[in-house]
Amino acid sequence: MPEEESKQELDIDHLQDLVAQQGDTVRALKADESPNQAAISQAIETLKQLKIDLNAEITRRKASGDSMIKSKEDFRVKVANSLESRLFYIPSFKIYGGVGGLYDYGPPGCAVKANVQKIWRQHFVIEESMLEVECPSVTLGTVLKASGHVDRFTDLMVKDAKTEECFRADHLLGDRLEELIADPATRKDEKAEFEMLYARLDELKEEEMKMALKRCGCVSPETKNELSDPYPFNLMFPTTIGPSGNIQGFLRPETAQGMFVNFRELLYFNGGKLPFACAQIGQSFRNEIAPRAGLLRVREFTQAEIEHFCHPTKKDHPRFNEVAQVELNLFSQEAQLQAGKKEPFRMKTGEAVEKGIIANETLAYFVARTHLFLKELGVDMQRVRFRQHLRHEMAHYAQDCWDAEIECSYGWIECVGLADRSAFDLDAHSKASKVDLQAYELFDEPVEEVIFEVKMNKQILGKSFKKDQKFVIDALTSLDEAAAAKIEKDFEDKGETDLENVQGIDGGKATITKDMVIEMKKKTKKVSGRNFTPSVIEPSFGIGRIMYCLFEHAFYVREGDDENKAVFKLPPQVAPIKCTIFPLVNNAEMNAASHDIYKSLTKLAVSVKLDTTAISIGKRYCRTDELGVPFAITIDHRTIGHTSTPKDGTVTVRERDSCEQVRIKVDDVAKFIADLSSGEVEWSRATASLEKVLNTAE
Amino acid sequence: MPEEESKQELDIDHLQDLVAQQGDTVRALKADESPNQAAISQAIETLKQLKIDLNAEITRRKASGDSMIKSKEDFRVKVANSLESRLFYIPSFKIYGGVGGLYDYGPPGCAVKANVQKIWRQHFVIEESMLEVECPSVTLGTVLKASGHVDRFTDLMVKDAKTEECFRADHLLGDRLEELIADPATRKDEKAEFEMLYARLDELKEEEMKMALKRCGCVSPETKNELSDPYPFNLMFPTTIGPSGNIQGFLRPETAQGMFVNFRELLYFNGGKLPFACAQIGQSFRNEIAPRAGLLRVREFTQAEIEHFCHPTKKDHPRFNEVAQVELNLFSQEAQLQAGKKEPFRMKTGEAVEKGIIANETLAYFVARTHLFLKELGVDMQRVRFRQHLRHEMAHYAQDCWDAEIECSYGWIECVGLADRSAFDLDAHSKASKVDLQAYELFDEPVEEVIFEVKMNKQILGKSFKKDQKFVIDALTSLDEAAAAKIEKDFEDKGETDLENVQGIDGGKATITKDMVIEMKKKTKKVSGRNFTPSVIEPSFGIGRIMYCLFEHAFYVREGDDENKAVFKLPPQVAPIKCTIFPLVNNAEMNAASHDIYKSLTKLAVSVKLDTTAISIGKRYCRTDELGVPFAITIDHRTIGHTSTPKDGTVTVRERDSCEQVRIKVDDVAKFIADLSSGEVEWSRATASLEKVLNTAE
């Protein structure tokens, strides 16, 4: 039975790849301009079969105690145990039972976060002289109305008609459709219909969702009560500003809007010159209906966002040559849509722009800079890819979008979004606030522009348009060549014409009759520059997600021991505490020496932990390893002298991952650790000339 | 007319002192255990007269163009102009008209804030190994109910009955009382009554306020409409968590609560040992009814708070000797209440504790550390005082409170609060969450404790107390000697006794009859330790207020010039940008040299600004002075060589406040600036051996 054999050979990873590829195929088919519904149905059928195979295989392996599956699950649990027990994270308000999607950073988590932000600020803000701002979390509703968040930042929700329990409509419908599709009693034509619905689950609008829930007989999953109609639930936390209750506010869903609304000020600050980049690190808030995936989907999180404002047609970058040779792991649209194995590929940044894979230099520059940033943090770059958004994933105004995805036990996680958003945001705020958010461009030399002088009969215009007359006049005095030609032709054909998009007039439409216009004359004019709305390129970092992936990548269990020795091999710059100080035994002299070293290190801005507990050095090393502390200083008998040991004024320093130990003079140790902690000197170089000591404690 | 003469001699400062002193007198009289109402009335009368004198004097001087008054006002306007035009601050959502009490930090403000926070973190968190945490802004209502904020974090508000405009009740009543007191038609007995009310303005409870508003005939100030009854308006921004709308949340009014609720975890993290300190920097929110005083009273602000947990009766501090010699400017209760001139005095920290002026070493340690922190930031320490709260200003549980007040054009501003809050917060959360928030103390040696073995008749007890029986049994098995004696006496006297404060029983009271207790026997037991609720000492910093005062202290206008040359003399560590780089003329070679220096500096984490505009160096210096940039590098003909000038590879470096200029090699300049910027090396020392150049540009 060769088939049986081949099934046994399938490993889980391969099956997962097949599922992912087939998922991409379905997406690609749906992205077609004229989707072939039969082919989509077929592809979904294949996808479902693959998923069933995969799940069966996983269940079989689990039952037989397969080590790979078990180790993946074990791994996540072990990381979570270390993170929670060492207070990297704490569920917020834990003594009150907590609430979903809100977490505290405990001391080591908070320190790592400060380090990640410091590296981010150095890498982006300082090295590129970005204009950093800080705006409040409480945001005026008007701002978020203009940005589209009030109307569109929603998920469809349904409620249990009796208990009022809330559910995400797409989750409920999806679960129900899976049941129906799997049910042998479902007729073949119905099955095809359900499969189509399933494929379109994330696209359904309110009315369609309502019909679909009815059609499928969805009820509340536990109580089997009826459901309310689905309605959009806005994911912003609402509040009111001031005592009257009349000023609607929200907690910002992203930090970006604060930068857009300050564009005019920032342009002025930059001397009126483009391009420039603005940056902001701060809290954002999303009131998820049902937060899941632990630390990856939370209700309050830290974003670090950049808005790079530039000319809409000149998106070259002055420092592009510095990153042109950086090799990226790219998962382009083409790679995602190609038949067969879909895999990212490695390519230099310069080449990716030359070949048109990344839309422009500036976007590519930030992709490469993001790559370098993640590398500096200590993320495993074998598990980072830049995935381009497929056409249908992008908003209509977006020019090109790439996500930095990092692989962890939850799969590939979107940690950074890099998008060329064109002029969308500035246009939206300019329109809503009626404030000009444009930049001025001086041409290299003046250009000739064709204009049309229109002599109007203002009496007739006035009668027809009354107070709107001035808007019509504005429209007629700013005609371009094509519009003028159309008007002349319309006058000839039918004696009147319709002006569209007339600013200031309801609906934007104005019908102009021939008698309103006395004469139209073409003229040329020298123009030395023009106003334009800049494009914005937006790299947006989810600090918490990056940190979580980093923790998984840094985690390992030291081998060759009975005990569970968990280690976070965080790079020194990221590590929460740089150095632990241990007096070998708890006596006054050793404690005093420890305190002196402690103070000399903290004065150099090195965060240290003094551990004077009486347990064995080996156990104390374990504790410090699980906190990710890269270096440990032990004060022993040689440091202070003892009956049988002459005092030589040295201490041992141990490195976390190699467990190597060297001896160094007390007077030199602070500078030695400070240099290692800043990441500028590596352990092997720093210790080349030092006395190595045998590690007896571990 | 000697009186006339002496009036003319009164300067404004002296009058202001008199008003302040008289205000203190009134406060002191009110703080008396049995207040003398007649004396209070008298003192208020004097206070009012002094205020009238002061206002008259100010008005007179203003009218006559008095330079001192004018210069004070001018000064504030000038600082505000520089801060706003250079984007230290921007009113939030400015293009939408803004909203009261919300401000953005623009690029220089944001950079200064990051520096202040970095210095704070180094000074407190790193140097003292504090446990830093980060908790969400969105906070569960339950937490803030337990802390008292839901019930008591309010101001009394009234509304215009027709327009619904909102007012702070105390503001309206105060204004009305001033009118009535000044009105010659007011009868003498009424006047006394109004004065009493005026003195008690900030103490009036809801019902009293209602009566007072009615009694005084208060109406809406503009419309003269009737007012609603006053009601407490909670100053927390409300929101809801999750989709159901049933989980009440608030934006936290302070960062402290997140630390209290994590006490158990933090104690465990610290190995169960006290004392330890926890710290948090983050946003806090207060929905002020009417935000005023510009940047000093805002609706969203950054706090940096420390909660130092320690033994309630052992408040010595292990590092106290390090600060014992620090001289403080103390404005103690006694100094505020003494007759005559009330002035702060200078005293060493150690002496202040010895003399019992500051309650304990730990609180004094943080007062001194705060002093050192403010000094490091560059605050003018002549304008800093630590004011002790008067007894009636403190909450009932507070042991001692001191505010670091900084003087600016708005007066003395509370910028840091330092309070010994005893066990209040942990007790409140322990009670509400039913989670033990105690620490364990091992006695130096076991102590004998007297206990009472009580043999009970559980049948009778059960009949009387049913399910509450166990609470009564708990209470009876933990009697101390005095309680046991009281019970025995009560049994003898009247055959029954009332137990008070019985945990778990409504009202806490249980009546025990003699027949419920069969026997009570005194015994002794060896006890080796005990559980106790730690005290907390809380230093709480308002980052924005400190920054504003610092800006005022750093601001000056350079003399000897026609033009308005504003300068912020911020210390290098605090300055938003450390160095500006100017090519003398805008040519390719100078620009290239500038870019190289720019990159070498940013790589050393020094924030720089490259200014290649074609305006004069003098004007460029002005711009950079107003941003507080301490150093400027100019690339000129000597740097790169020119027809008449041989190339020597040096640049000039100019210091902001002295305007001194030196020449230094291009290769050395990055390290030179980096060392100066970190504040470790001073200009005079760093330039001792360098070539000084004549300043021709300024």
Short mmCIF file of C-alpha atoms in Angstrom, two decimals, chain A residues 15-348:
data_model
loop_
_atom_site.label_atom_id
_atom_site.label_comp_id
_atom_site.label_asym_id
_atom_site.label_seq_id
_atom_site.Cartn_x
_atom_site.Cartn_y
_atom_site.Cartn_z
CA LEU A 15 1.62 19.27 5.91
CA GLN A 16 1.63 22.71 7.47
CA ASP A 17 3.47 24.03 4.43
CA LEU A 18 0.88 22.47 2.16
CA VAL A 19 -1.95 24.05 4.13
CA ALA A 20 -0.24 27.42 4.00
CA GLN A 21 0.39 27.16 0.27
CA GLN A 22 -3.16 26.10 -0.44
CA GLY A 23 -4.39 28.99 1.70
CA ASP A 24 -2.31 31.31 -0.46
CA THR A 25 -3.81 29.75 -3.59
CA VAL A 26 -7.31 30.46 -2.29
CA ARG A 27 -6.32 34.04 -1.50
CA ALA A 28 -4.76 34.45 -4.92
CA LEU A 29 -7.85 33.15 -6.68
CA LYS A 30 -10.05 35.50 -4.68
CA ALA A 31 -7.73 38.38 -5.54
CA ASP A 32 -8.31 37.90 -9.26
CA GLU A 33 -10.03 40.76 -10.99
CA SER A 34 -12.81 38.43 -12.18
CA PRO A 35 -12.75 35.58 -9.66
CA ASN A 36 -13.52 32.10 -10.96
CA GLN A 37 -15.99 30.88 -8.34
CA ALA A 38 -15.76 27.23 -9.39
CA ALA A 39 -11.99 27.24 -9.06
CA ILE A 40 -12.28 28.93 -5.66
CA SER A 41 -14.71 26.27 -4.47
CA GLN A 42 -12.37 23.56 -5.68
CA ALA A 43 -9.38 25.14 -4.00
CA ILE A 44 -11.26 25.53 -0.72
CA GLU A 45 -12.27 21.88 -0.86
CA THR A 46 -8.62 20.90 -1.24
CA LEU A 47 -7.67 23.25 1.61
CA LYS A 48 -10.23 21.74 3.94
CA GLN A 49 -9.05 18.22 3.13
CA LEU A 50 -5.47 19.22 3.83
CA LYS A 51 -6.48 20.71 7.15
CA ILE A 52 -8.31 17.52 8.10
CA ASP A 53 -5.20 15.50 7.21
CA LEU A 54 -3.04 17.81 9.24
CA ASN A 55 -5.26 17.70 12.29
CA ALA A 56 -5.57 13.93 12.07
CA GLU A 57 -1.81 13.64 11.87
CA ILE A 58 -1.32 15.97 14.81
CA THR A 59 -3.87 14.08 16.89
CA ARG A 60 -2.27 10.74 15.94
CA ARG A 61 1.18 11.98 16.86
CA LYS A 62 -0.03 13.53 20.08
CA ALA A 63 -1.70 10.25 21.04
CA SER A 64 1.50 8.35 20.31
CA GLY A 65 3.53 10.95 22.24
CA ASP A 66 5.33 12.37 19.20
CA SER A 67 8.28 14.30 20.39
CA MET A 68 8.20 17.10 17.84
CA ILE A 69 4.63 18.16 18.57
CA LYS A 70 5.11 17.67 22.24
CA SER A 71 8.29 19.68 22.22
CA LYS A 72 6.65 22.58 20.39
CA GLU A 73 3.88 22.72 22.97
CA ASP A 74 6.28 22.14 25.82
CA PHE A 75 8.45 24.92 24.52
CA ARG A 76 5.68 27.50 24.61
CA VAL A 77 4.63 26.45 28.09
CA LYS A 78 8.22 26.57 29.33
CA VAL A 79 8.79 30.06 27.94
CA ALA A 80 5.50 31.23 29.46
CA ASN A 81 6.42 29.71 32.82
CA SER A 82 9.75 31.48 32.91
CA LEU A 83 8.27 34.79 31.72
CA GLU A 84 5.50 34.66 34.31
CA SER A 85 7.42 33.30 37.26
CA ARG A 86 10.26 35.79 36.76
CA LEU A 87 7.74 38.64 36.38
CA PHE A 88 8.60 39.63 32.82
CA TYR A 89 4.80 39.94 32.59
CA ILE A 90 1.99 39.95 35.12
CA PRO A 91 -1.71 39.86 34.23
CA SER A 92 -2.95 43.30 35.23
CA PHE A 93 -5.04 43.59 38.42
CA LYS A 94 -4.22 39.95 39.15
CA ILE A 95 -5.44 40.11 42.77
CA TYR A 96 -8.83 41.21 41.43
CA GLY A 97 -8.99 38.34 38.94
CA GLY A 98 -7.53 40.35 36.06
CA VAL A 99 -9.25 41.30 32.83
CA GLY A 100 -8.60 39.96 29.34
CA GLY A 101 -5.98 41.62 27.17
CA LEU A 102 -4.30 43.79 29.82
CA TYR A 103 -0.84 42.95 31.13
CA ASP A 104 1.76 44.65 33.30
CA TYR A 105 5.45 44.51 32.62
CA GLY A 106 7.20 43.40 35.78
CA PRO A 107 10.76 44.52 36.57
CA PRO A 108 12.69 42.46 33.97
CA GLY A 109 10.04 43.00 31.27
CA CYS A 110 9.99 46.72 31.97
CA ALA A 111 13.79 46.91 31.77
CA VAL A 112 13.90 44.99 28.48
CA LYS A 113 11.23 47.29 27.11
CA ALA A 114 13.19 50.37 28.11
CA ASN A 115 16.24 48.91 26.38
CA VAL A 116 14.33 48.04 23.20
CA GLN A 117 12.91 51.58 23.09
CA LYS A 118 16.34 53.06 23.73
CA ILE A 119 17.82 51.06 20.83
CA TRP A 120 14.87 52.03 18.63
CA ARG A 121 15.30 55.71 19.49
CA GLN A 122 19.04 55.54 18.80
CA HIS A 123 18.60 53.56 15.56
CA PHE A 124 15.82 55.69 14.10
CA VAL A 125 15.37 59.02 15.89
CA ILE A 126 18.97 59.93 16.77
CA GLU A 127 20.79 58.46 13.78
CA GLU A 128 18.36 60.07 11.37
CA SER A 129 17.48 63.27 13.25
CA MET A 130 13.79 62.44 13.19
CA LEU A 131 11.35 64.87 14.77
CA GLU A 132 10.03 62.98 17.77
CA VAL A 133 6.72 64.07 19.28
CA GLU A 134 4.51 62.91 22.13
CA CYS A 135 0.75 63.34 21.89
CA PRO A 136 -1.89 62.43 24.44
CA SER A 137 -3.68 59.09 24.46
CA VAL A 138 -7.00 60.86 24.99
CA THR A 139 -7.94 61.99 21.50
CA LEU A 140 -10.64 64.32 20.25
CA GLY A 141 -13.39 62.40 18.44
CA THR A 142 -13.25 64.83 15.51
CA VAL A 143 -9.70 63.71 14.72
CA LEU A 144 -10.67 60.05 14.61
CA LYS A 145 -13.80 60.82 12.64
CA ALA A 146 -11.63 62.42 9.97
CA SER A 147 -9.15 59.53 9.97
CA GLY A 148 -11.99 57.07 9.40
CA HIS A 149 -11.64 55.26 12.74
CA VAL A 150 -15.04 56.32 14.10
CA ASP A 151 -16.81 54.84 11.08
CA ARG A 152 -14.61 51.94 10.05
CA PHE A 153 -12.49 50.72 12.98
CA THR A 154 -15.03 48.03 13.82
CA ASP A 155 -15.70 44.31 14.04
CA LEU A 156 -19.18 42.87 13.53
CA MET A 157 -20.66 41.62 16.80
CA VAL A 158 -23.75 39.67 17.82
CA LYS A 159 -25.30 39.24 21.25
CA ASP A 160 -27.11 36.37 22.85
CA ALA A 161 -30.68 37.68 22.89
CA LYS A 162 -31.21 36.64 26.52
CA THR A 163 -27.87 36.60 28.31
CA GLU A 164 -26.43 39.50 26.25
CA GLU A 165 -23.13 37.63 25.91
CA CYS A 166 -21.10 39.11 23.04
CA PHE A 167 -19.47 37.26 20.17
CA ARG A 168 -17.56 38.18 17.07
CA ALA A 169 -19.99 37.44 14.24
CA ASP A 170 -17.32 36.04 11.91
CA HIS A 171 -16.10 33.62 14.61
CA LEU A 172 -19.61 32.27 15.22
CA LEU A 173 -20.49 32.02 11.55
CA GLY A 174 -17.18 30.35 10.74
CA ASP A 175 -17.67 27.71 13.43
CA ARG A 176 -21.22 27.06 12.24
CA LEU A 177 -20.16 26.81 8.60
CA GLU A 178 -17.49 24.24 9.49
CA GLU A 179 -20.19 22.16 11.19
CA LEU A 180 -22.54 22.45 8.23
CA ILE A 181 -19.89 21.66 5.64
CA ALA A 182 -18.78 18.58 7.58
CA ASP A 183 -22.38 17.42 8.16
CA PRO A 184 -23.22 14.43 5.85
CA ALA A 185 -26.84 15.59 5.86
CA THR A 186 -25.93 18.81 4.02
CA ARG A 187 -27.00 18.68 0.37
CA LYS A 188 -24.31 19.06 -2.26
CA ASP A 189 -25.58 22.42 -3.57
CA GLU A 190 -25.88 23.75 -0.03
CA LYS A 191 -22.38 22.60 0.74
CA ALA A 192 -21.02 24.60 -2.20
CA GLU A 193 -22.93 27.64 -0.96
CA PHE A 194 -21.52 27.26 2.57
CA GLU A 195 -18.02 26.88 1.22
CA MET A 196 -18.38 30.11 -0.72
CA LEU A 197 -19.57 31.88 2.41
CA TYR A 198 -16.67 30.41 4.37
CA ALA A 199 -14.21 31.73 1.81
CA ARG A 200 -15.69 35.23 2.07
CA LEU A 201 -16.00 35.22 5.87
CA ASP A 202 -13.74 38.22 6.48
CA GLU A 203 -15.33 40.31 3.74
CA LEU A 204 -18.99 40.14 4.76
CA LYS A 205 -20.68 43.45 5.33
CA GLU A 206 -23.30 44.00 8.04
CA GLU A 207 -26.33 43.11 5.89
CA GLU A 208 -24.66 40.08 4.31
CA MET A 209 -23.57 38.86 7.70
CA LYS A 210 -27.13 39.18 8.99
CA MET A 211 -28.45 37.08 6.09
CA ALA A 212 -25.68 34.52 6.47
CA LEU A 213 -26.25 34.07 10.22
CA LYS A 214 -29.98 33.56 9.54
CA ARG A 215 -29.34 31.24 6.62
CA CYS A 216 -27.07 29.02 8.70
CA GLY A 217 -29.33 29.01 11.73
CA CYS A 218 -26.65 30.39 14.01
CA VAL A 219 -27.53 30.51 17.68
CA SER A 220 -25.67 31.36 20.85
CA PRO A 221 -23.12 28.53 21.20
CA GLU A 222 -23.66 27.66 24.87
CA THR A 223 -27.25 28.65 25.60
CA LYS A 224 -28.63 27.98 22.10
CA ASN A 225 -30.60 31.22 22.51
CA GLU A 226 -31.37 33.39 19.52
CA LEU A 227 -28.84 36.00 18.48
CA SER A 228 -29.24 39.71 17.93
CA ASP A 229 -28.65 41.07 14.45
CA PRO A 230 -24.97 41.69 13.85
CA TYR A 231 -23.82 45.27 14.27
CA PRO A 232 -20.47 47.00 14.02
CA PHE A 233 -18.71 47.27 17.37
CA ASN A 234 -16.13 50.04 17.40
CA LEU A 235 -12.81 48.84 18.78
CA MET A 236 -11.88 52.21 20.25
CA PHE A 237 -12.27 52.81 23.97
CA PRO A 238 -14.75 55.71 24.24
CA THR A 239 -14.59 58.44 26.85
CA THR A 240 -15.71 62.05 27.21
CA ILE A 241 -13.51 65.07 27.68
CA GLY A 242 -14.50 67.74 30.19
CA PRO A 243 -17.42 67.88 32.58
CA SER A 244 -20.29 68.53 30.16
CA GLY A 245 -20.12 65.09 28.58
CA ASN A 246 -20.52 66.74 25.18
CA ILE A 247 -16.96 66.42 23.89
CA GLN A 248 -16.55 62.90 22.58
CA GLY A 249 -13.08 61.45 23.02
CA PHE A 250 -11.44 58.10 22.39
CA LEU A 251 -8.23 56.46 23.46
CA ARG A 252 -6.11 56.57 20.34
CA PRO A 253 -6.07 53.31 18.35
CA GLU A 254 -2.64 54.23 16.93
CA THR A 255 -0.04 56.94 17.52
CA ALA A 256 0.03 58.01 13.84
CA GLN A 257 -2.83 60.53 13.91
CA GLY A 258 -1.03 62.79 16.38
CA MET A 259 1.75 63.19 13.82
CA PHE A 260 -0.53 63.86 10.87
CA VAL A 261 -2.41 66.63 12.66
CA ASN A 262 0.91 68.28 13.51
CA PHE A 263 2.22 68.15 9.95
CA ARG A 264 2.00 71.90 9.39
CA GLU A 265 3.97 72.71 12.56
CA LEU A 266 6.57 70.05 11.85
CA LEU A 267 7.10 71.21 8.28
CA TYR A 268 7.65 74.73 9.58
CA PHE A 269 10.05 73.40 12.23
CA ASN A 270 11.97 71.67 9.44
CA GLY A 271 12.35 74.96 7.59
CA GLY A 272 9.61 74.11 5.09
CA LYS A 273 11.76 71.38 3.58
CA LEU A 274 10.87 67.84 2.57
CA PRO A 275 11.54 65.01 3.12
CA PHE A 276 11.51 64.70 6.89
CA ALA A 277 10.44 62.02 9.29
CA CYS A 278 8.45 62.33 12.48
CA ALA A 279 8.43 59.63 15.15
CA GLN A 280 6.40 58.76 18.21
CA ILE A 281 6.62 56.05 20.86
CA GLY A 282 3.53 55.63 23.00
CA GLN A 283 0.52 53.68 24.12
CA SER A 284 -2.29 52.68 21.76
CA PHE A 285 -5.57 51.06 22.68
CA ARG A 286 -7.94 48.59 21.01
CA ASN A 287 -10.96 47.30 22.86
CA GLU A 288 -10.85 43.80 21.33
CA ILE A 289 -14.12 41.85 21.50
CA ALA A 290 -12.29 38.70 22.56
CA PRO A 291 -8.54 39.11 23.14
CA ARG A 292 -6.61 35.89 22.51
CA ALA A 293 -3.10 34.65 21.72
CA GLY A 294 -1.78 35.82 25.08
CA LEU A 295 0.63 38.68 24.77
CA LEU A 296 0.24 39.06 21.01
CA ARG A 297 -3.27 40.54 20.97
CA VAL A 298 -3.80 42.91 23.84
CA ARG A 299 -6.02 45.90 24.56
CA GLU A 300 -3.26 48.37 25.40
CA PHE A 301 0.15 48.25 23.78
CA THR A 302 3.17 50.33 22.91
CA GLN A 303 3.66 51.45 19.34
CA ALA A 304 6.71 53.10 17.84
CA GLU A 305 5.68 54.77 14.63
CA ILE A 306 7.45 56.82 11.99
CA GLU A 307 5.78 59.07 9.45
CA HIS A 308 8.23 59.92 6.69
CA PHE A 309 6.79 62.79 4.63
CA CYS A 310 8.10 63.05 1.09
CA HIS A 311 7.34 64.23 -2.42
CA PRO A 312 4.73 61.97 -4.07
CA THR A 313 6.82 61.31 -7.15
CA LYS A 314 10.34 61.64 -5.72
CA LYS A 315 10.73 58.77 -3.29
CA ASP A 316 14.46 58.28 -3.57
CA HIS A 317 16.29 58.36 -0.24
CA PRO A 318 19.51 60.30 0.40
CA ARG A 319 21.02 57.51 2.51
CA PHE A 320 19.84 54.61 0.38
CA ASN A 321 23.39 53.68 -0.60
CA GLU A 322 24.08 52.83 3.06
CA VAL A 323 21.57 49.97 2.96
CA ALA A 324 21.69 48.89 -0.70
CA GLN A 325 23.86 45.86 0.16
CA VAL A 326 21.69 44.65 3.07
CA GLU A 327 20.31 41.22 2.21
CA LEU A 328 16.61 40.81 2.98
CA ASN A 329 14.34 37.80 3.24
CA LEU A 330 11.51 38.88 0.95
CA PHE A 331 8.13 37.20 0.51
CA SER A 332 6.84 39.26 -2.37
CA GLN A 333 3.34 39.21 -3.89
CA GLU A 334 4.72 37.17 -6.76
CA ALA A 335 6.36 34.64 -4.46
CA GLN A 336 3.12 34.26 -2.51
CA LEU A 337 1.03 33.76 -5.62
CA GLN A 338 3.27 31.48 -7.66
CA ALA A 339 2.16 27.92 -8.34
CA GLY A 340 3.74 25.13 -6.30
CA LYS A 341 6.06 25.80 -3.38
CA LYS A 342 5.69 29.37 -2.15
CA GLU A 343 8.83 30.57 -0.47
CA PRO A 344 10.49 33.82 0.45
CA PHE A 345 13.83 34.54 -1.18
CA ARG A 346 16.97 36.44 -0.25
CA MET A 347 17.81 39.57 -2.17
CA LYS A 348 19.84 42.71 -1.62
#
